Coordinates of C-alpha atoms and ligand atoms in Angstrom, one line a residue:
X1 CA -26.3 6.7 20.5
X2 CA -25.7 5.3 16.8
X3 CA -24.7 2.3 15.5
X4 CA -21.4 2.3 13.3
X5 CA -20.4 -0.7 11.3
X6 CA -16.9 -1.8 11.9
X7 CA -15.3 -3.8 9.2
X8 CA -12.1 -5.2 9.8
X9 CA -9.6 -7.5 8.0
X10 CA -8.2 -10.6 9.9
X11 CA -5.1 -9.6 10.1
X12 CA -6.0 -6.1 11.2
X13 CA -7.9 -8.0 14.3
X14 CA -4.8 -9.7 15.4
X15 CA -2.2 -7.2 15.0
X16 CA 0.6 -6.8 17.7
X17 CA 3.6 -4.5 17.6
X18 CA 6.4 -6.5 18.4
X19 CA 8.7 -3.6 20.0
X20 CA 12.2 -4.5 20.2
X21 CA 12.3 -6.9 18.3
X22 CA 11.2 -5.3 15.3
X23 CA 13.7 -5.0 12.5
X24 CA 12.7 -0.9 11.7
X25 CA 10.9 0.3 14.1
X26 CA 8.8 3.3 13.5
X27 CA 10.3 6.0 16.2
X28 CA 12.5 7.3 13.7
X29 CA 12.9 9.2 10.4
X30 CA 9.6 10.7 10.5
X31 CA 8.1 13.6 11.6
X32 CA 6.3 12.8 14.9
X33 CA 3.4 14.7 15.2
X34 CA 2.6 15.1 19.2
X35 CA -1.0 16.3 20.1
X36 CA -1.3 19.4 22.6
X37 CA -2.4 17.2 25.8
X38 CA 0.8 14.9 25.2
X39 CA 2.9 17.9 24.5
X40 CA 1.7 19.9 27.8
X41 CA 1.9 16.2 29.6
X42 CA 5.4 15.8 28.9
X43 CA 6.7 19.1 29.3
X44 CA 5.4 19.1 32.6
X45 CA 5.7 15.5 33.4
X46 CA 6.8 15.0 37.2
X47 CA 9.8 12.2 35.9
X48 CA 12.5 14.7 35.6
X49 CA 14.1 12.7 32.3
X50 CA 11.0 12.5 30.9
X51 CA 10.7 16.7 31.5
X52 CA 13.8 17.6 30.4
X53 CA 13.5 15.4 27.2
X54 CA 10.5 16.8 26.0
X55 CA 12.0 20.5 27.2
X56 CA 15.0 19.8 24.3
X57 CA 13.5 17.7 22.3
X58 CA 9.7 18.8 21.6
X59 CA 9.4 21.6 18.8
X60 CA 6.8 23.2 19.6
X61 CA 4.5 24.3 16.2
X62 CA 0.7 24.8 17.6
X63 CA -0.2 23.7 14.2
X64 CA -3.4 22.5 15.4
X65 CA -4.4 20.4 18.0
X66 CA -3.6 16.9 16.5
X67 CA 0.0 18.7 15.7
X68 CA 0.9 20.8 18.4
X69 CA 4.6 19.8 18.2
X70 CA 7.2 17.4 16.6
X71 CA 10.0 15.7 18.0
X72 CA 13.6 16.5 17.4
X73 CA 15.0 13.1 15.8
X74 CA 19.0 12.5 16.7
X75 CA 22.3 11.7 15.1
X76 CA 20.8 8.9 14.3
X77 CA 17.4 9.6 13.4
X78 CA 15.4 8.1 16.1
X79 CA 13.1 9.8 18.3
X80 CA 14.4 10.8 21.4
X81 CA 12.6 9.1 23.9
X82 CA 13.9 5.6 22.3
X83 CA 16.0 4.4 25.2
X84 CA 19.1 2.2 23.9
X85 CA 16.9 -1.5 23.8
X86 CA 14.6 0.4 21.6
X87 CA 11.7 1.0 23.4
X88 CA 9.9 4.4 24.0
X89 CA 10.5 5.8 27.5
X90 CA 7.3 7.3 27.2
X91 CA 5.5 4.0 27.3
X92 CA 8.2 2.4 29.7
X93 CA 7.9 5.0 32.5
X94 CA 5.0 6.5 32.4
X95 CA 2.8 3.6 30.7
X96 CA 0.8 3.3 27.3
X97 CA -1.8 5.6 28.4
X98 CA 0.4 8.7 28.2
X99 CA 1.6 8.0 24.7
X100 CA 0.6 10.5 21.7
X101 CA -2.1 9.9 19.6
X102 CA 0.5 9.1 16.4
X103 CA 2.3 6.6 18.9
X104 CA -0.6 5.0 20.3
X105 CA -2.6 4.4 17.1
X106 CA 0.7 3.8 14.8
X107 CA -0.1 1.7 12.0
X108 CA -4.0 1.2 12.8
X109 CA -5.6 3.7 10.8
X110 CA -9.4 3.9 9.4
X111 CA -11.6 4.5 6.7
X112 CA -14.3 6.6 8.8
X113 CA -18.1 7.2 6.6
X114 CA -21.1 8.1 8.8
X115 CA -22.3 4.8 9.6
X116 CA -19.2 2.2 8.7
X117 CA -15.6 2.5 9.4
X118 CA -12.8 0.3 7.7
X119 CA -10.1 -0.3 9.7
X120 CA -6.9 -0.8 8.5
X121 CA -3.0 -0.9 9.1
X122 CA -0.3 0.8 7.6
X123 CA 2.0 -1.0 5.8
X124 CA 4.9 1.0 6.4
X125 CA 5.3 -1.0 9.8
X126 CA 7.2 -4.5 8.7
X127 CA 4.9 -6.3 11.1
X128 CA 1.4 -5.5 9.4
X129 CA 3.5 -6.3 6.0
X130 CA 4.3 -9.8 7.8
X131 CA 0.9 -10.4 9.5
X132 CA -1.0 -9.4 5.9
X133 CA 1.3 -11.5 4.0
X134 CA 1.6 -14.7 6.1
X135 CA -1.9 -16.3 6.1
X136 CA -4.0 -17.4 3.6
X137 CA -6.7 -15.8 5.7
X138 CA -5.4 -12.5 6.5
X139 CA -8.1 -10.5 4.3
X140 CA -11.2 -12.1 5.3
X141 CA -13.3 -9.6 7.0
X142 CA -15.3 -9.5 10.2
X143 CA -18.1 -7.1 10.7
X144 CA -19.4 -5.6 13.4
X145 CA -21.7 -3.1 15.0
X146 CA -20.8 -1.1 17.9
X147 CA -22.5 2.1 19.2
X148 CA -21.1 5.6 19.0
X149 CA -21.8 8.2 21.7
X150 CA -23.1 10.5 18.6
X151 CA -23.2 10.6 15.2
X152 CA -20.0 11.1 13.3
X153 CA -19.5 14.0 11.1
X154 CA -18.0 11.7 8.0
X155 CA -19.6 11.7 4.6
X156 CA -22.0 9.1 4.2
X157 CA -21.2 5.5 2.5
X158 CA -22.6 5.6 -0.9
X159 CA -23.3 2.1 -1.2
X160 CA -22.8 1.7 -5.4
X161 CA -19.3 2.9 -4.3
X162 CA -18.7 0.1 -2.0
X163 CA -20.2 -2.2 -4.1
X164 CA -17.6 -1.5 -6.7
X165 CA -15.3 -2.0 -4.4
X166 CA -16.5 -5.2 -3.3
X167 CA -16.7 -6.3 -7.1
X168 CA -12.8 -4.9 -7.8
X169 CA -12.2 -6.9 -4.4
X170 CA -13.5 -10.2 -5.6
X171 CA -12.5 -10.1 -9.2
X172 CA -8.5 -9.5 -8.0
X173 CA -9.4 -12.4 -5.3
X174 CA -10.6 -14.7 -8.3
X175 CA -7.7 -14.3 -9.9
X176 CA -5.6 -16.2 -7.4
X177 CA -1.6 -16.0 -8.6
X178 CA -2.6 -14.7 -11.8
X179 CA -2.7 -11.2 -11.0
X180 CA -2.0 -9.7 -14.6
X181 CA -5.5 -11.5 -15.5
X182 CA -7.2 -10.2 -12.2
X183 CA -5.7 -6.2 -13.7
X184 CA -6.7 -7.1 -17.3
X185 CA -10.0 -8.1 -15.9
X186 CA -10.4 -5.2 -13.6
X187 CA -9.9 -2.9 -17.0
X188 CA -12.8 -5.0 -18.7
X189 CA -15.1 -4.9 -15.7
X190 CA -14.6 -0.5 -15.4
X191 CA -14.8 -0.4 -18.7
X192 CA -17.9 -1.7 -18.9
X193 CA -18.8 0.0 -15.9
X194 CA -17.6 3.5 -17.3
X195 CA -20.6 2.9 -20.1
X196 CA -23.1 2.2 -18.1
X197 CA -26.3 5.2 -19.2
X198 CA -27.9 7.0 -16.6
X199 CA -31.5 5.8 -17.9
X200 CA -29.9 1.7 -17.7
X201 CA -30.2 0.3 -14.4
X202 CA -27.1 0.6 -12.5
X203 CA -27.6 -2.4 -10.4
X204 CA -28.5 -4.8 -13.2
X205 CA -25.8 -3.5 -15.4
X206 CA -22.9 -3.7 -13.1
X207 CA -24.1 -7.1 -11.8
X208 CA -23.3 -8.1 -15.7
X209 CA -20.2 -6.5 -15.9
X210 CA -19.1 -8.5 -12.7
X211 CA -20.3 -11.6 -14.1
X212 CA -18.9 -10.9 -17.2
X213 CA -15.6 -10.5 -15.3
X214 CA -15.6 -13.6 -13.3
X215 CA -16.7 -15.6 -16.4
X216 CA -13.8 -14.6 -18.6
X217 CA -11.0 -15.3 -16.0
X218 CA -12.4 -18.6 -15.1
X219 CA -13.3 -19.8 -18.8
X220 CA -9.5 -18.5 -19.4
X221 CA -10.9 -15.4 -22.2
X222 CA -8.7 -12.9 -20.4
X223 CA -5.9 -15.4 -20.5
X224 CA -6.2 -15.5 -24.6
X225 CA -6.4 -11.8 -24.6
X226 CA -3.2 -11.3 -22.4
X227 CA -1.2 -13.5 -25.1
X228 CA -1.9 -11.2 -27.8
X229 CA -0.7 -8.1 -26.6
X230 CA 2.6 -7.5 -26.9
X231 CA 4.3 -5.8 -24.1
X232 CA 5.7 -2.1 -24.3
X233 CA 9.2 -2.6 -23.4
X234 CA 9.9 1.3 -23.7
X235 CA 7.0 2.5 -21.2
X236 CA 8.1 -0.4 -18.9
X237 CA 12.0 0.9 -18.7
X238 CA 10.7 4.3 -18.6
X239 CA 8.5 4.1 -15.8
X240 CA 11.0 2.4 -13.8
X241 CA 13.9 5.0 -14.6
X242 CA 11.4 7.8 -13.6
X243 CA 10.6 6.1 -10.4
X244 CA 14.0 4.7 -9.4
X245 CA 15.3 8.8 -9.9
X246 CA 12.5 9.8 -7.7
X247 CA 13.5 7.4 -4.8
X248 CA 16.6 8.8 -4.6
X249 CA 15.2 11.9 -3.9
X250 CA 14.1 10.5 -0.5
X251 CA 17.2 9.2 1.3
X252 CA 16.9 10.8 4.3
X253 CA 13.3 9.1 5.3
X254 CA 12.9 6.1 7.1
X255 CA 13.6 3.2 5.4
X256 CA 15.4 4.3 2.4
X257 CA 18.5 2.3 2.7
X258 CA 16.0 -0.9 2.5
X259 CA 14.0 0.2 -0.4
X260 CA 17.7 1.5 -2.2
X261 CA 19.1 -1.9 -1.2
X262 CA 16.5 -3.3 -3.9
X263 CA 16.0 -0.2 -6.0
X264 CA 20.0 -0.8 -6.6
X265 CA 19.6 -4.1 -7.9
X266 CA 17.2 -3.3 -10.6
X267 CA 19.3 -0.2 -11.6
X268 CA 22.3 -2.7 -12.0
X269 CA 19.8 -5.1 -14.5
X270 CA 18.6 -1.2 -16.1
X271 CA 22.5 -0.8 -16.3
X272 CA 23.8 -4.1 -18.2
X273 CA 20.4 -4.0 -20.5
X274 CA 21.2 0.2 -21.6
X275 CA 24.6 -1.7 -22.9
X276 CA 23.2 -3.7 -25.1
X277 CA 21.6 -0.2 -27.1
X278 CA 18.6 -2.3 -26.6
X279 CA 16.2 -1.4 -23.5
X280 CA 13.9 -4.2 -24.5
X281 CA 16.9 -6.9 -23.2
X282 CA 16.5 -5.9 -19.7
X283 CA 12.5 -6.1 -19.5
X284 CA 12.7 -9.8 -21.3
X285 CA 15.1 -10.5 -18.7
X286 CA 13.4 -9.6 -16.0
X287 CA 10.0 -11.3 -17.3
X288 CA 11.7 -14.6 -17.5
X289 CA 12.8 -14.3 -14.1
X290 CA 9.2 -13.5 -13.0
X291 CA 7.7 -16.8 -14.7
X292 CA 10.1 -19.0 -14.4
X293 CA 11.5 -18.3 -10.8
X294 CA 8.9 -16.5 -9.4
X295 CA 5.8 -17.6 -10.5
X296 CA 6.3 -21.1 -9.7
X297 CA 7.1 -20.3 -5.8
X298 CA 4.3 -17.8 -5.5
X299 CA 2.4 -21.1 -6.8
X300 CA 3.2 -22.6 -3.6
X301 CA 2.0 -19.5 -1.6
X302 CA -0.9 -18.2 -3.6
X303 CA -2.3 -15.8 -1.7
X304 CA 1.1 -13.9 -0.8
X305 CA 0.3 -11.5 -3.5
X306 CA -3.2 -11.2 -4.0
X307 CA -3.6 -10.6 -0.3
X308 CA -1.3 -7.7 -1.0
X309 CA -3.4 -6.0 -3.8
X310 CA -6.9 -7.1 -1.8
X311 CA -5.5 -5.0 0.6
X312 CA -4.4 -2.4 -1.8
X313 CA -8.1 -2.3 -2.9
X314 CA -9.7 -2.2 0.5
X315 CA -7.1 0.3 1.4
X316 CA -7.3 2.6 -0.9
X317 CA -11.2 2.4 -1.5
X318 CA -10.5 1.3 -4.9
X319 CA -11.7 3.0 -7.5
X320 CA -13.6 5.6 -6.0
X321 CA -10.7 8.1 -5.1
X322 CA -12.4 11.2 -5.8
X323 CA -9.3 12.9 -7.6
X324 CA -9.6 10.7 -10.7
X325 CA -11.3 8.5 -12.5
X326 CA -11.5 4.7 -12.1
X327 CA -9.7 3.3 -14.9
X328 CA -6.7 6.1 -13.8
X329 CA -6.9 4.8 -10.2
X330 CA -6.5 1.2 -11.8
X331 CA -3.7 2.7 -14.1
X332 CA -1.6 4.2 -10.8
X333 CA -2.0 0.7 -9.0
X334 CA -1.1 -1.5 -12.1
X335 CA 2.4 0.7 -12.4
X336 CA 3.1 0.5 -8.9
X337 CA 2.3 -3.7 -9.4
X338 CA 4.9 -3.3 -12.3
X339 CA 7.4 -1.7 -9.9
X340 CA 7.1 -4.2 -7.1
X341 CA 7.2 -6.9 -9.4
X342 CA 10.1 -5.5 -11.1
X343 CA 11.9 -5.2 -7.5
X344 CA 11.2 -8.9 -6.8
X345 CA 12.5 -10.0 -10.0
X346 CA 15.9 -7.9 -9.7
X347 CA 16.0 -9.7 -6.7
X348 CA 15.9 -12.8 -7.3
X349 CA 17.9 -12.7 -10.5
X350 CA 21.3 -11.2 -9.1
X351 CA 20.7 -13.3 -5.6
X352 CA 19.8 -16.6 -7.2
X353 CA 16.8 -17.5 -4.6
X354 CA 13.2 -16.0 -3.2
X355 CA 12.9 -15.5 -0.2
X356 CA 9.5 -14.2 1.9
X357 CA 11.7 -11.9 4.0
X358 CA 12.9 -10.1 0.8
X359 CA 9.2 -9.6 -0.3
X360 CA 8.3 -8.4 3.4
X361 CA 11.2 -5.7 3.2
X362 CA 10.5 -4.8 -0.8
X363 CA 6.6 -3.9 0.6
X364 CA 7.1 -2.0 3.6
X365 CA 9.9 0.1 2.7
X366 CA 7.8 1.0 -0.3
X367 CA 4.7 2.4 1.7
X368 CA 7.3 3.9 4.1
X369 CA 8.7 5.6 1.3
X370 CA 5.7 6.2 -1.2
X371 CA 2.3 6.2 1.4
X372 CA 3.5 7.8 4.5
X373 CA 1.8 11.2 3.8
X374 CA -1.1 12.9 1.5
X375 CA 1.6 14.6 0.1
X376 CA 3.8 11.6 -0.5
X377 CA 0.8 9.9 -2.2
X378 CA 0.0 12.7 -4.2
X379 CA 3.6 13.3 -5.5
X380 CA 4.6 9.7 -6.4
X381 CA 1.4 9.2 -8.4
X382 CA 2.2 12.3 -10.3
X383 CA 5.7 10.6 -11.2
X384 CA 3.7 7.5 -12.6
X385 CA 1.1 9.3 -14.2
X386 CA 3.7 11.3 -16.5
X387 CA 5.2 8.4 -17.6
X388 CA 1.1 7.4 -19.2
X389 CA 0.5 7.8 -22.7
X390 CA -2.3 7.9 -24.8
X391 CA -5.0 7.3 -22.6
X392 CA -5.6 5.4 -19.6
X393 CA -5.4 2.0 -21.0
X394 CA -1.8 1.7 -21.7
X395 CA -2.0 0.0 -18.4
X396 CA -2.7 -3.0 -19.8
X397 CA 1.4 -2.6 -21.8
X398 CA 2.4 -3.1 -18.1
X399 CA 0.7 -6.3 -16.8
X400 CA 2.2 -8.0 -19.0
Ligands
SF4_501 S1 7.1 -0.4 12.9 FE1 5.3 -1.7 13.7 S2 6.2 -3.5 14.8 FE2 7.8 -1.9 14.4 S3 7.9 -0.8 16.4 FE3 6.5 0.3 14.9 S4 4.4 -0.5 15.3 FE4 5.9 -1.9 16.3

């Protein structure tokens, strides 16, 4: 037996699916992935609906054992055990135990090293948006230690990396509403990082950096700095045409026609600034909106958005993707910040008001859209990241 270290945010811990009620459930547009034992279960199930079902509707690709077949999806997209309140006849007939491994688990995912897993949700399911969204204390974490029958076979947690983490975590959590500080501050603090010698001492060095970090946000240095760059209007409009063409690419997934409902809006402000021969008008516009409209209710609700990008940090392991460097990771996250932001502020501007259920639907049909697979990761950051230019620190042209 080993001990395992299980950390887990608040609203992770109190999770519920809310079935029916749920206003896009997750049994549809998607591939659902059925493991062999629930394939074989089903097939030979001895509920004859349930049987014949899986018999039309179960294509079987013995991919491997996680993925031994997929479900057809109907006219309409959903799965085809989803009876006509919603629910999966799976779980009504033959009870939660019999459910596939994707269906069971659906969104609770985890960060598994040898001796720690992070447990997490995805945010592709409006619920988890909601819970993670709705208290002040959805990210604080609970630890615990529970035994495993042997030890895992996940890399080992290399603890400078999840100190990082912890630090990135913190400074973005110190930053309250002001999250362009909390980015700008982020850039200082791996920056600083970044120089660090291999004959310094890594613990001393990045303990300044932090410090450094927390000092300038609260003595209001990173706020000075912020005023005196000017914002690059053209990288701003560029990334969001890129990204806006690439979402249309992706209509037939789940979610889409939320995600276009927004994506639409800001193409209609794109649309009325391009008139104007001047792409800077539509940015400004869209910037007021943010501080005059938005900022002031997100003042109200401070930790609506900096619960989302402490997630986004936990989540993601932030910086330490292996794939690319730090300040890169911190580049990818600021544009997608930009692009959310940008959605809120369409938003509000051609519908007069904010509203939390607007945010709720902006967020979750983005990860349905943008985090549901590897591949989906992989290919949307490639958008962003060919938008970048000169080096990584252009970021700081989009908190702005
Ligand atoms: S998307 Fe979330 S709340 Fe909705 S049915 Fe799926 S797990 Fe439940």
């Amino acid at each position: 037996m080993k001990n395992i270290n299980v950390v887990e945010p608040l609203f992770v811990s109190t999770f519920k699916c809310i079935g029916s009620e749920c206003r896009d459930h997750c049994c549809k547009g998607w591939d659902i992935h059925l493991d062999k034992p629930s394939v074989n279960r089903y097939l030979k199930s001895s509920l004859i609906e349930i049987k014949m079902l899986a018999a039309e509707n179960i294509i079987t690709t013995r991919k491997s054992f996680a993925s031994w077949g997929t479900m057809k999806l109907n006219e309409a997209g959903n799965c085809a055990f989803m009876d006509e309140n919603r629910l999966c006849k799976v779980h009504s007939r033959l009870g939660a135990t019999a459910l596939s491994n994707t269906c069971a688990t659906y969104p609770r995912a985890a960060n598994t090293f040898k001796y720690e897993q992070q447990k997490t949700l995805a945010l592709s399911c409006p619920e988890a948006t909601r819970q993670l969204l709705a208290s002040p204390d959805a990210m604080l974490f609970a630890e615990t230690i529970r035994l495993q029958k042997e030890e895992n076979k996940a890399k080992d947690l290399v603890q400078e990396k999840k100190l990082l983490n912890l630090m990135c975590l913190n400074i973005i959590k110190f930053s309250g509403t002001n999250l362009d500080e909390g980015f700008y501050a982020l850039a200082s603090f791996l920056l600083g990082a970044e120089k660090i010698r291999p004959e310094d001492e890594w613990l001393v060095e990045i303990e300044r950096h932090f410090s450094e970090a927390l000092n300038a946000l609260a003595q209001g240095h990173i706020r000075q700095q912020l005023d005196q760059i000017k914002p690059d209007h053209n990288l701003q409009w560029s990334l969001l045409l890129r990204l806006q063409s690439w979402f249309s690419t992706m209509a037939d997934k789940r979610a889409f026609p939320t995600l276009n409902h927004y994506v639409n809006k800001l193409i209609f402000i794109q649309a009325e600034g391009a008139k104007t021969d001047d792409v800077s008008q539509s940015m400004i516009r869209l910037n007021e909106v943010w501080q005059n409209q938005v900022m002031p209710w997100f003042a109200e609700r401070p930790w609506i958005m900096n619960n989302y990008i402490q997630y986004r940090i936990y989540d993601d392991f932030f910086p330490n993707d292996e794939n690319r460097n730090p300040l890169l990771s911190l580049y990818l996250l600021t544009a997608e910040w930009f692009l959310l932001k940008s959605l809120i502020a369409a938003n509000v501007e051609l519908v007069g008001k904010l509203d939390e259920e607007d945010i709720i639907n902006i967020i979750y049909s983005y990860h349905s859209i943008t985090k549901h697979t590897p591949q989906s990761v992989v290919a949307f950051l490639a958008e962003i990241n060919k938008v970048k230019v000169n080096d990584d620190l252009s970021l700081i042209y989009l908190v702005k």
